[in-house]
Short mmCIF file of C-alpha atoms and ligand atoms in Angstrom, two decimals:
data_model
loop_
_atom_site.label_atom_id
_atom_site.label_comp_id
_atom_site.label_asym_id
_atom_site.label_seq_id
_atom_site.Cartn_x
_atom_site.Cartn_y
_atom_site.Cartn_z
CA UNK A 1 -89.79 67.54 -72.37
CA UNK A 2 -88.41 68.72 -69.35
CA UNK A 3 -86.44 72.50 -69.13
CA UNK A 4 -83.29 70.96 -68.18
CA UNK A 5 -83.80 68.48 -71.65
CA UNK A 6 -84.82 71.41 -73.55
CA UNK A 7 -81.61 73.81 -72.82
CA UNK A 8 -79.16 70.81 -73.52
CA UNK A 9 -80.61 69.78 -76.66
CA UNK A 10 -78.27 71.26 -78.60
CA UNK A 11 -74.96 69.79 -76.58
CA UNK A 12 -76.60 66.92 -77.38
CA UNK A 13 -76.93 67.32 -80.93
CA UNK A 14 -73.33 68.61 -81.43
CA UNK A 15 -72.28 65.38 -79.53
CA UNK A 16 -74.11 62.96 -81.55
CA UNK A 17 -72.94 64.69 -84.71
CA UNK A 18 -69.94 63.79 -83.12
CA UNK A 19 -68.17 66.91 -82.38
CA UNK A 20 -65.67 66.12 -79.61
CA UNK A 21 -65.13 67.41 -76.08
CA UNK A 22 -63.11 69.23 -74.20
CA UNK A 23 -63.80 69.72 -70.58
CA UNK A 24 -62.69 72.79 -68.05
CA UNK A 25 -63.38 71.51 -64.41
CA UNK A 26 -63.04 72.76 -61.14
CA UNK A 27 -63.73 71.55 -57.86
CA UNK A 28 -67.74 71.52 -58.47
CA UNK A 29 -67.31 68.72 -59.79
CA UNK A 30 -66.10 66.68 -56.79
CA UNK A 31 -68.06 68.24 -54.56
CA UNK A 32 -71.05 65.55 -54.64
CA UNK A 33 -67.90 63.06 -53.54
CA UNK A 34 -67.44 65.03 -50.18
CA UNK A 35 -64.72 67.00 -51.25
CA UNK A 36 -65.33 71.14 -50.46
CA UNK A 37 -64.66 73.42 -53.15
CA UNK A 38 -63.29 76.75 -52.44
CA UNK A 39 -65.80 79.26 -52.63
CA UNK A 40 -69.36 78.22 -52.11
CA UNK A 41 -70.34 80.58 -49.39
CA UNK A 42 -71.32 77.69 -46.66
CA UNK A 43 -70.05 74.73 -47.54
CA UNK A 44 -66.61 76.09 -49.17
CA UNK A 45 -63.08 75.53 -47.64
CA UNK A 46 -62.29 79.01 -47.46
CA UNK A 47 -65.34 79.46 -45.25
CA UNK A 48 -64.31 76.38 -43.31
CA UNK A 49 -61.16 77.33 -42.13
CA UNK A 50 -61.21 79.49 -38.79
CA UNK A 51 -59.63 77.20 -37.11
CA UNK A 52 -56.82 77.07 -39.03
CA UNK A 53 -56.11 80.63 -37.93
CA UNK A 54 -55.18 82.06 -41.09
CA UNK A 55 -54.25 85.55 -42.09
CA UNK A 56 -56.69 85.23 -45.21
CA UNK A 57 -58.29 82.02 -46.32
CA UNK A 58 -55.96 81.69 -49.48
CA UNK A 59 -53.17 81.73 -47.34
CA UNK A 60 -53.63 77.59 -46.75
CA UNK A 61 -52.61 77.34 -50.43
CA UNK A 62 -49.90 80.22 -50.83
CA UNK A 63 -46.25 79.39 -51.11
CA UNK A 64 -44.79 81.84 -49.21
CA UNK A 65 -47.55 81.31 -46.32
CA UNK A 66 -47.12 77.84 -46.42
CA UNK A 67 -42.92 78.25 -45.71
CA UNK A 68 -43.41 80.57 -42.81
CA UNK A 69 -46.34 77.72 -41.30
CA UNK A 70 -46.96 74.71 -43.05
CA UNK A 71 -48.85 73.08 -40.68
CA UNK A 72 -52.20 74.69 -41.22
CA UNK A 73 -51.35 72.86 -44.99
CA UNK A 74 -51.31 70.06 -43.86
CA UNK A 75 -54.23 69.67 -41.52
CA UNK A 76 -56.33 70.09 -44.50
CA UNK A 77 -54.18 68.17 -46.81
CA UNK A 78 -54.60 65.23 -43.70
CA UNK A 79 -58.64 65.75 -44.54
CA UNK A 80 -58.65 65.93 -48.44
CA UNK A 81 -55.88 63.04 -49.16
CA UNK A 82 -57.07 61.41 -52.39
CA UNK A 83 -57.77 57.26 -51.75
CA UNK A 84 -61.01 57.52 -49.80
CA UNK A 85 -63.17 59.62 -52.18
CA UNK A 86 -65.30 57.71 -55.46
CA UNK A 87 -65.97 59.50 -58.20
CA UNK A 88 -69.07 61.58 -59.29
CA UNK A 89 -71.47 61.00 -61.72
CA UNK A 90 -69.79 63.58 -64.12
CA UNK A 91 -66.53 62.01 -63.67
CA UNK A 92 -68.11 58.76 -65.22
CA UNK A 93 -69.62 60.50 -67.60
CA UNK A 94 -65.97 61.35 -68.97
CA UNK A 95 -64.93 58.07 -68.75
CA UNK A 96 -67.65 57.17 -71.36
CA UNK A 97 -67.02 60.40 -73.50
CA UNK A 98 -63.45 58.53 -73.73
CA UNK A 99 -65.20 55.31 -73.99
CA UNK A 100 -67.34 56.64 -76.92
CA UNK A 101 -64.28 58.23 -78.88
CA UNK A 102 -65.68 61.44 -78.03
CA UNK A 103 -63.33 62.87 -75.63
CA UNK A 104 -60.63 65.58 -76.77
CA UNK A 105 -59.58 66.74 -73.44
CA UNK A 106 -59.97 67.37 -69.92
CA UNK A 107 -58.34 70.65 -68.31
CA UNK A 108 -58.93 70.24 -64.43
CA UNK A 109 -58.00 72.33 -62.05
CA UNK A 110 -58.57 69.58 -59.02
CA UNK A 111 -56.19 68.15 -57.72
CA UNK A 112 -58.27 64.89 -56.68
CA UNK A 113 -57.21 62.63 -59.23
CA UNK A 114 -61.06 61.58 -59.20
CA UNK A 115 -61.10 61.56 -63.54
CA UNK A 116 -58.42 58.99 -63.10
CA UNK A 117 -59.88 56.89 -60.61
CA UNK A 118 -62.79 57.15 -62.62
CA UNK A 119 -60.60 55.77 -65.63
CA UNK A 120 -60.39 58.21 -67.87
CA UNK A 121 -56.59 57.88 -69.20
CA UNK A 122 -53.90 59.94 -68.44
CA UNK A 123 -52.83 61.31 -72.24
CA UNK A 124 -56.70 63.06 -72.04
CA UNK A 125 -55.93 64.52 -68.52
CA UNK A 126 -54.50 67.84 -67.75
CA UNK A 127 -53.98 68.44 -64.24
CA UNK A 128 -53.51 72.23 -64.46
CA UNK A 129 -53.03 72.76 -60.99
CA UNK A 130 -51.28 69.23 -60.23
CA UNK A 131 -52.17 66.67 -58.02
CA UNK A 132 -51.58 64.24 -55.06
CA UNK A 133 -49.60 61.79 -56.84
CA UNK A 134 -45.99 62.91 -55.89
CA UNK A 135 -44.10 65.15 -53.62
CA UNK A 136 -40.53 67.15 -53.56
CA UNK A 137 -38.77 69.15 -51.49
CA UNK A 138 -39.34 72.38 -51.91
CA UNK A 139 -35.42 73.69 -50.97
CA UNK A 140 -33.41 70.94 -52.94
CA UNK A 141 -36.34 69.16 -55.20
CA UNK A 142 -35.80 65.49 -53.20
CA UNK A 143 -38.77 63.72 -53.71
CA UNK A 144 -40.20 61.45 -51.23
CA UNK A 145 -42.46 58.39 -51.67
CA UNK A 146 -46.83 58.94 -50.71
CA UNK A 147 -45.90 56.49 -48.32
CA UNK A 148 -43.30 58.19 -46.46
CA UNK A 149 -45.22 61.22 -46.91
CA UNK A 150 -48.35 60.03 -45.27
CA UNK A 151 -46.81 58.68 -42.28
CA UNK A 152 -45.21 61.46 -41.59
CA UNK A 153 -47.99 63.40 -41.67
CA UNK A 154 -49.72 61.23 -39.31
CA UNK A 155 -47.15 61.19 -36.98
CA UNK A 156 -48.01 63.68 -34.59
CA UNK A 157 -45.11 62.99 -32.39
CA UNK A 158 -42.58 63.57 -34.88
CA UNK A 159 -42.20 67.46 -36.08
CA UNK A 160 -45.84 67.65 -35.34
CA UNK A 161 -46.92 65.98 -38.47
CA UNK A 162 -44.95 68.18 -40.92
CA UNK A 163 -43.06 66.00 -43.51
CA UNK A 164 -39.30 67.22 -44.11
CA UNK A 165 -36.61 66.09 -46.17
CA UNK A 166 -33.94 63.21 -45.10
CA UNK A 167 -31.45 64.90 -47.16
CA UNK A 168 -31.75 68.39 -46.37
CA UNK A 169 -34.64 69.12 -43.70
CA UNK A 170 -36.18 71.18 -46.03
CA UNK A 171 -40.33 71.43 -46.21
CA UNK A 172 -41.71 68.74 -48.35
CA UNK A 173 -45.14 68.99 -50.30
CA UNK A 174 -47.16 67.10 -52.39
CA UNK A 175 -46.75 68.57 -56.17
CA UNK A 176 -50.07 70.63 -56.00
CA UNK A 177 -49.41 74.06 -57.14
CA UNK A 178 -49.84 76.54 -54.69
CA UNK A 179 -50.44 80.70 -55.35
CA UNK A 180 -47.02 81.78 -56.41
CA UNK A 181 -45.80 78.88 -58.13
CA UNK A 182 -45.68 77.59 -62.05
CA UNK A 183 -48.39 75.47 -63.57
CA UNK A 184 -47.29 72.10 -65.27
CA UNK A 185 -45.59 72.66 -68.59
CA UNK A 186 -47.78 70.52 -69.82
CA UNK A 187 -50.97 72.36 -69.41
CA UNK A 188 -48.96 75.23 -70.90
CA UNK A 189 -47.89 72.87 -73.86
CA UNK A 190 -51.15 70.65 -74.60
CA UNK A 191 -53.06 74.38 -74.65
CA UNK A 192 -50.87 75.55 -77.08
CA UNK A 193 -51.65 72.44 -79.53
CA UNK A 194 -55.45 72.22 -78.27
CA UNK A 195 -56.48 75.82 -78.52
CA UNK A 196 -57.62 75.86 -81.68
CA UNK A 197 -58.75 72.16 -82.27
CA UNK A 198 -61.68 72.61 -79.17
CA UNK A 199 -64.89 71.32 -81.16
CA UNK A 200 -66.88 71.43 -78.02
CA UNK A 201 -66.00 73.06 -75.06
CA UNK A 202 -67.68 72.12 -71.30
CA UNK A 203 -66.31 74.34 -68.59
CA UNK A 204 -68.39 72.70 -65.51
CA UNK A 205 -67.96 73.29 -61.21
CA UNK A 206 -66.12 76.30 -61.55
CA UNK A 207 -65.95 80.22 -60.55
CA UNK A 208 -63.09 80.82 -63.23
CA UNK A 209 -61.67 82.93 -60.82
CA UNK A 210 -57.89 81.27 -60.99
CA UNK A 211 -55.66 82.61 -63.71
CA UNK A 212 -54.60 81.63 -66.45
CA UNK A 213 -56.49 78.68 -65.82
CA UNK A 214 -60.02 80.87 -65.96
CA UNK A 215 -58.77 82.78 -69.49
CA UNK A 216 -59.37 79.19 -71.37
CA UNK A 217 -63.07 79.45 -72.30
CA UNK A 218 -62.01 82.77 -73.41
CA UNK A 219 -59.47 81.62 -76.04
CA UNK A 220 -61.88 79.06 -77.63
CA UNK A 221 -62.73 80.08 -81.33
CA UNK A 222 -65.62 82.17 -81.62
CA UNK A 223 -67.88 79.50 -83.63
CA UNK A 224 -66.65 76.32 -80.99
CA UNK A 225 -70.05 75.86 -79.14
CA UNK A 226 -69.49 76.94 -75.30
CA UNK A 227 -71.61 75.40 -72.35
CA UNK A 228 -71.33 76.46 -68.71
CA UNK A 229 -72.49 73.82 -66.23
CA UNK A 230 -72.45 75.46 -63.18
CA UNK A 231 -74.66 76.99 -60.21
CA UNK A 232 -73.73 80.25 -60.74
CA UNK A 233 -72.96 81.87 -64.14
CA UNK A 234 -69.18 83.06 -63.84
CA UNK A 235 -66.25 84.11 -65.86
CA UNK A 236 -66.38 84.51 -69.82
CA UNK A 237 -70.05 83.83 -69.61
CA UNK A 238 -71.27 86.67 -67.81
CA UNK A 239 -68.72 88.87 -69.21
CA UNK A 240 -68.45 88.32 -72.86
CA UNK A 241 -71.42 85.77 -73.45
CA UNK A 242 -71.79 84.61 -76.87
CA UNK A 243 -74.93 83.92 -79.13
CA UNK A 244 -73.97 80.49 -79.08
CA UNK A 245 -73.50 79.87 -75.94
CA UNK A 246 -75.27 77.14 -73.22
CA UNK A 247 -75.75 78.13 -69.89
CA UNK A 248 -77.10 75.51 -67.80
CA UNK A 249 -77.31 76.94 -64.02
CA UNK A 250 -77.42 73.58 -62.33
CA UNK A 251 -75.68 71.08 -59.99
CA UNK A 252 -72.94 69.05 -62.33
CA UNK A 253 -74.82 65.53 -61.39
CA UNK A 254 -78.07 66.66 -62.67
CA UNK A 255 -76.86 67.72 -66.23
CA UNK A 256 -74.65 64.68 -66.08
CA UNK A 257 -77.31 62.54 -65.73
CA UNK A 258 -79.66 64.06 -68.28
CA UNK A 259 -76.57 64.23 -70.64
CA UNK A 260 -76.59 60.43 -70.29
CA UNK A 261 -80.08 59.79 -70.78
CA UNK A 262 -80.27 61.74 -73.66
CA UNK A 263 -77.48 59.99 -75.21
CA UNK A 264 -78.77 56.99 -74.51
CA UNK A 265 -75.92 55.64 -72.52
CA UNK A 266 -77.85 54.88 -69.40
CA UNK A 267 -76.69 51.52 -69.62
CA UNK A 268 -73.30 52.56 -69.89
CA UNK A 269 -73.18 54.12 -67.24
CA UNK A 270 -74.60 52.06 -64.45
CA UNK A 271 -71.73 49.01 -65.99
CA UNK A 272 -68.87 51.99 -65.39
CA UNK A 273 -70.09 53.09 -61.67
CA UNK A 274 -70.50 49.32 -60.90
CA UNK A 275 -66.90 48.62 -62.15
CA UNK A 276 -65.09 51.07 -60.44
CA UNK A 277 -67.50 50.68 -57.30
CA UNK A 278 -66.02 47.11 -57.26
CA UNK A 279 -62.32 47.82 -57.77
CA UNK A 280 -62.58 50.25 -55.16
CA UNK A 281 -63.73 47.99 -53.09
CA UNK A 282 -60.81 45.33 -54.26
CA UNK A 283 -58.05 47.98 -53.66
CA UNK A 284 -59.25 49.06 -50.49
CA UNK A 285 -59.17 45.81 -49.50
CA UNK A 286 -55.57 45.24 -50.57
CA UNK A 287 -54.17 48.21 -49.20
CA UNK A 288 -55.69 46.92 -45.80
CA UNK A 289 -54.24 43.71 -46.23
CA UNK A 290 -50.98 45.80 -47.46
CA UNK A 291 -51.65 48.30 -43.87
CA UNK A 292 -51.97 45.25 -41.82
CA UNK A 293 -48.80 43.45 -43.18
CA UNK A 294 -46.96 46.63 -43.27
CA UNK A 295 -48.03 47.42 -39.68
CA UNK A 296 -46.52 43.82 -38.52
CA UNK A 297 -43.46 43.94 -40.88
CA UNK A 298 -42.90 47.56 -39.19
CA UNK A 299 -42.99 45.83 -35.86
CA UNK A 300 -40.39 42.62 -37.62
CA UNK A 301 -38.68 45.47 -38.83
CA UNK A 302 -38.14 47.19 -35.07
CA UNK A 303 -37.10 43.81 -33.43
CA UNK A 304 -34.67 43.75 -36.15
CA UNK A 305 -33.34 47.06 -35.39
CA UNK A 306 -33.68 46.12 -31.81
CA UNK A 307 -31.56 42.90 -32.60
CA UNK A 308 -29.36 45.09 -34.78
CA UNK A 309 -28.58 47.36 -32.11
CA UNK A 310 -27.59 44.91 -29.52
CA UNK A 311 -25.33 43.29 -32.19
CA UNK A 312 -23.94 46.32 -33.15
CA UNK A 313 -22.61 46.50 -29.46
CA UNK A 314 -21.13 43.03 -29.65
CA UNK A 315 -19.60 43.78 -32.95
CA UNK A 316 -18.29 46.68 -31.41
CA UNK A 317 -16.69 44.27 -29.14
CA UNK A 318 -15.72 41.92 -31.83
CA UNK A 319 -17.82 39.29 -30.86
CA UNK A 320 -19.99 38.65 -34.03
CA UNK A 321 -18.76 36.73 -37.14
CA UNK A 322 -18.79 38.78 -40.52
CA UNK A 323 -21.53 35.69 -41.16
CA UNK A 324 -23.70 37.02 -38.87
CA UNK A 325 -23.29 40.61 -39.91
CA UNK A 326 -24.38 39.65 -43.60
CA UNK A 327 -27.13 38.01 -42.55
CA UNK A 328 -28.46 41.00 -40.23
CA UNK A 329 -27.57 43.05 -43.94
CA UNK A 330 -29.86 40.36 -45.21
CA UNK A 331 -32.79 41.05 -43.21
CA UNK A 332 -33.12 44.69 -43.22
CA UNK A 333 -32.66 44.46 -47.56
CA UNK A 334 -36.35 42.75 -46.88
CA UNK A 335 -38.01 44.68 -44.90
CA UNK A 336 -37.02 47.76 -46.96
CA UNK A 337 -38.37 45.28 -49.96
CA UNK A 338 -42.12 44.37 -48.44
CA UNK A 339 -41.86 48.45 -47.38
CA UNK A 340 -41.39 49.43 -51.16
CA UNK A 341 -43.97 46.83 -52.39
CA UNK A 342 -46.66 48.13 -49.80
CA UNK A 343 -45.76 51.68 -51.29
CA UNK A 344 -46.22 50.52 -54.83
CA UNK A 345 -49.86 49.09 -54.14
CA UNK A 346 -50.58 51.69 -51.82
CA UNK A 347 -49.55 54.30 -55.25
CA UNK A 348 -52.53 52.54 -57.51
CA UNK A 349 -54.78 52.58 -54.36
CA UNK A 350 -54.33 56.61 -54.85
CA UNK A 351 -53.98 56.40 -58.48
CA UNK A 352 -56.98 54.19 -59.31
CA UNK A 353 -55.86 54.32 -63.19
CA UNK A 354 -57.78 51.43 -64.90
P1 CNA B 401 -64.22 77.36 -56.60
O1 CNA B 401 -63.66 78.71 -56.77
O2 CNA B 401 -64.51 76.88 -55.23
O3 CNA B 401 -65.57 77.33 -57.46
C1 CNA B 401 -66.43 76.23 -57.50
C2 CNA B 401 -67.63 76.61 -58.38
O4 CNA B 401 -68.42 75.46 -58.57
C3 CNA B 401 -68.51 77.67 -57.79
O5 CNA B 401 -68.89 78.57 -58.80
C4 CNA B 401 -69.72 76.88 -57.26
O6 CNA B 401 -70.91 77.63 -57.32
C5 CNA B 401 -69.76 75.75 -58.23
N1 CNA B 401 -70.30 74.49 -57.69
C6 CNA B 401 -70.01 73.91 -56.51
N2 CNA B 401 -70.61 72.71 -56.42
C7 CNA B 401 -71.30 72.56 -57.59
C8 CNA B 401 -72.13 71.53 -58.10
N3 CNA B 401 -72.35 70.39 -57.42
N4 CNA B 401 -72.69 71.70 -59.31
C9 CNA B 401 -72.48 72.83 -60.02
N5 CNA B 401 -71.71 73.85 -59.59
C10 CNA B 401 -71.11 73.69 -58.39
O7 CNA B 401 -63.33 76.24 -57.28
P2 CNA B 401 -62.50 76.35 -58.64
O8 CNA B 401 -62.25 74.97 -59.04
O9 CNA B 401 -63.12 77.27 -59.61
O10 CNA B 401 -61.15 77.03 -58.13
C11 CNA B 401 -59.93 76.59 -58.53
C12 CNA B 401 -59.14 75.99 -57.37
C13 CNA B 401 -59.97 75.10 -56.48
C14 CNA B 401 -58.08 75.09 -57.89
O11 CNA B 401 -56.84 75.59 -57.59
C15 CNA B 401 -58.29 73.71 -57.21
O12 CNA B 401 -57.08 73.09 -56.92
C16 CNA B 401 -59.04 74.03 -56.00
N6 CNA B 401 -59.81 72.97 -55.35
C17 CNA B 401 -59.84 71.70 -55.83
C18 CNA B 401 -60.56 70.72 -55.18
C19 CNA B 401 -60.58 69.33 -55.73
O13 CNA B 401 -59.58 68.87 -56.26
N7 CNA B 401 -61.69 68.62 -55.63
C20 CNA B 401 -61.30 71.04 -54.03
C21 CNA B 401 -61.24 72.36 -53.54
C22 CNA B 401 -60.50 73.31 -54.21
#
């Protein structure tokens, strides 16, 4: 028996006597999908950011920072935009804790949507800190579509990539909550029904350094077994560590994986990575096909305005029939149409939720 089998022996015994999970994640988690966490010293965003010329690395994520310049924001948010990452090994592994009727709840503070994609259903997710999936205004609350959002971004040429509202040119972000703003009410709401029905709780991938996300662990009943998957022992568990307690000081994968094993769920597993691999696959191929059709209806769409123009000045001369007018009326109604439908697909793409 290897170390890492002997320290998890007894998360595995409290699973198969079929005490259920609740997980606590952070961004170690995601980080074997290419997707930086904060704080680890090298690799980290916040040591990654000098050129974003910031006052103090937090500032990328700070409200107040963020209305004064936004567009050090949204550089990054350019880089991290969920769609192109798959999940990790421990985000299948919560797809078959919810699979195996073993899954209470997942608290995450990432803002990847990766447990989704991964399949796990929304009811067991908690997305403390928010997420990707939708955007408002932050002066009058407008919200505006991922679509519109990302090609805003993108275009450089127009307010140099930073997204504003139609309705009242006010900043627009994606609902990810920054320093200085309120969590979800639902994380505040599930917690308060949750708290004291945690059988087992798995805080995995990260510092616990964000509050009140990091006092969690903390408020977990004293005999609810705790175990700390992480590569540094943080928080609670260096703090206030309890007999019963497991602290496994290792990459999230690795403990995944021998979780798995010594389950027995090998099998499992390698059917859940090979069906999401595939629909991956199937979505990124229809939100090409949806890119490419969208790229030529957007070109349909400017000969129409084109066309529209140059009618406008005959109309304006009284030279086009009211016939002709309804028609025009006609085909801008479907462009907007093929423009909402490439949104929809393009919202699963990012959504992934099986
Ligand atoms: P953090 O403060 O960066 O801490 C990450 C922790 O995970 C550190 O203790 C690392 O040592 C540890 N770690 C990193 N990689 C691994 C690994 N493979 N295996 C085991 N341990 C690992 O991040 P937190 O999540 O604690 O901080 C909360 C912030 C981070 C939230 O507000 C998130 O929105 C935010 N964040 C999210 C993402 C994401 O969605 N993937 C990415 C970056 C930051």
């Amino acid at each position: 028996m290897s170390s890492l089998e002997k320290q998890i022996a007894p998360v595995v015994k409290a699973i198969k006597d079929g005490r259920k999970a609740t997980f606590f994640l952070g961004a170690g988690v995601s980080t074997s999908c290419g997707i930086p966490d904060f704080r680890s010293p090298k690799t980290g965003l916040y040591a990654n950011l000098k050129r974003l010329n910031l006052p103090y690395p937090e500032a990328v994520f700070d409200i107040d920072y963020f209305k004064e310049d936004p567009k050090a924001f949204y550089t990054l948010c350019e880089e991290l935009y969920p769609g192109k990452f798959l999940p990790s090994k421990f985000h299948h592994m919560l797809k078959l804790f919810q699979d195996k009727k073993l899954l209470h709840r997942v608290y995450t503070q990432n803002i990847d949507t990766l447990e989704g994609i991964a399949g796990v259903h929304d009811e067991y997710v908690v997305a403390a800190h928010g997420s990707f999936a939708s955007n408002h205004c932050i002066e009058c609350s407008e919200a505006m579509s991922t679509t519109k959002l990302k090609q805003l971004m993108t275009d450089k040429d127009t307010n140099e990539g930073i997204p504003k509202c139609a309705s009242c040119d006010g900043l627009v972000k994606p609902d990810i909550v920054f320093f200085g703003e309120a969590l979800p009410s639902r994380f505040f709401d599930l917690w308060d029904e949750d708290a004291e029905n945690v059988e087992l709780a798995i805080v995995a991938g990260t510092s616990l350094s964000v509050y009140p996300f990091a006092s969690l662990p903390l408020e977990v009943g004293k005999s609810v077994p705790r175990v700390l998957v992480n590569n540094e022992i943080v928080g609670d568990f260096t703090t206030n560590k309890r007999k019963n307690d497991v602290i496994l000081k290792h990459d999230c994968d690795t403990v995944a994986s021998a979780l798995i094993k010594a389950l027995g769920w090998e099998d499992d597993f390698d059917a859940q990575v090979k069906e999401i691999e595939q629909r991956f696959e199937k979505n990124s191929k229809v939100l090409e096909k949806a890119d490419d059709s969208k790229a030529s209806e957007s070109s349909d769409t400017a000969k129409k305005i084109d066309q529209q123009q140059s009618e406008e000045e005959l109309l304006s001369r009284d030279l086009v029939s009211e016939a002709e007018k309804a028609q025009q009326q006609e085909q801008l109604s479907a462009a907007e149409e093929s423009e909402k439908l490439a949104d929809k697909i393009e919202k699963q793409m990012e959504g992934l939720r099986l």
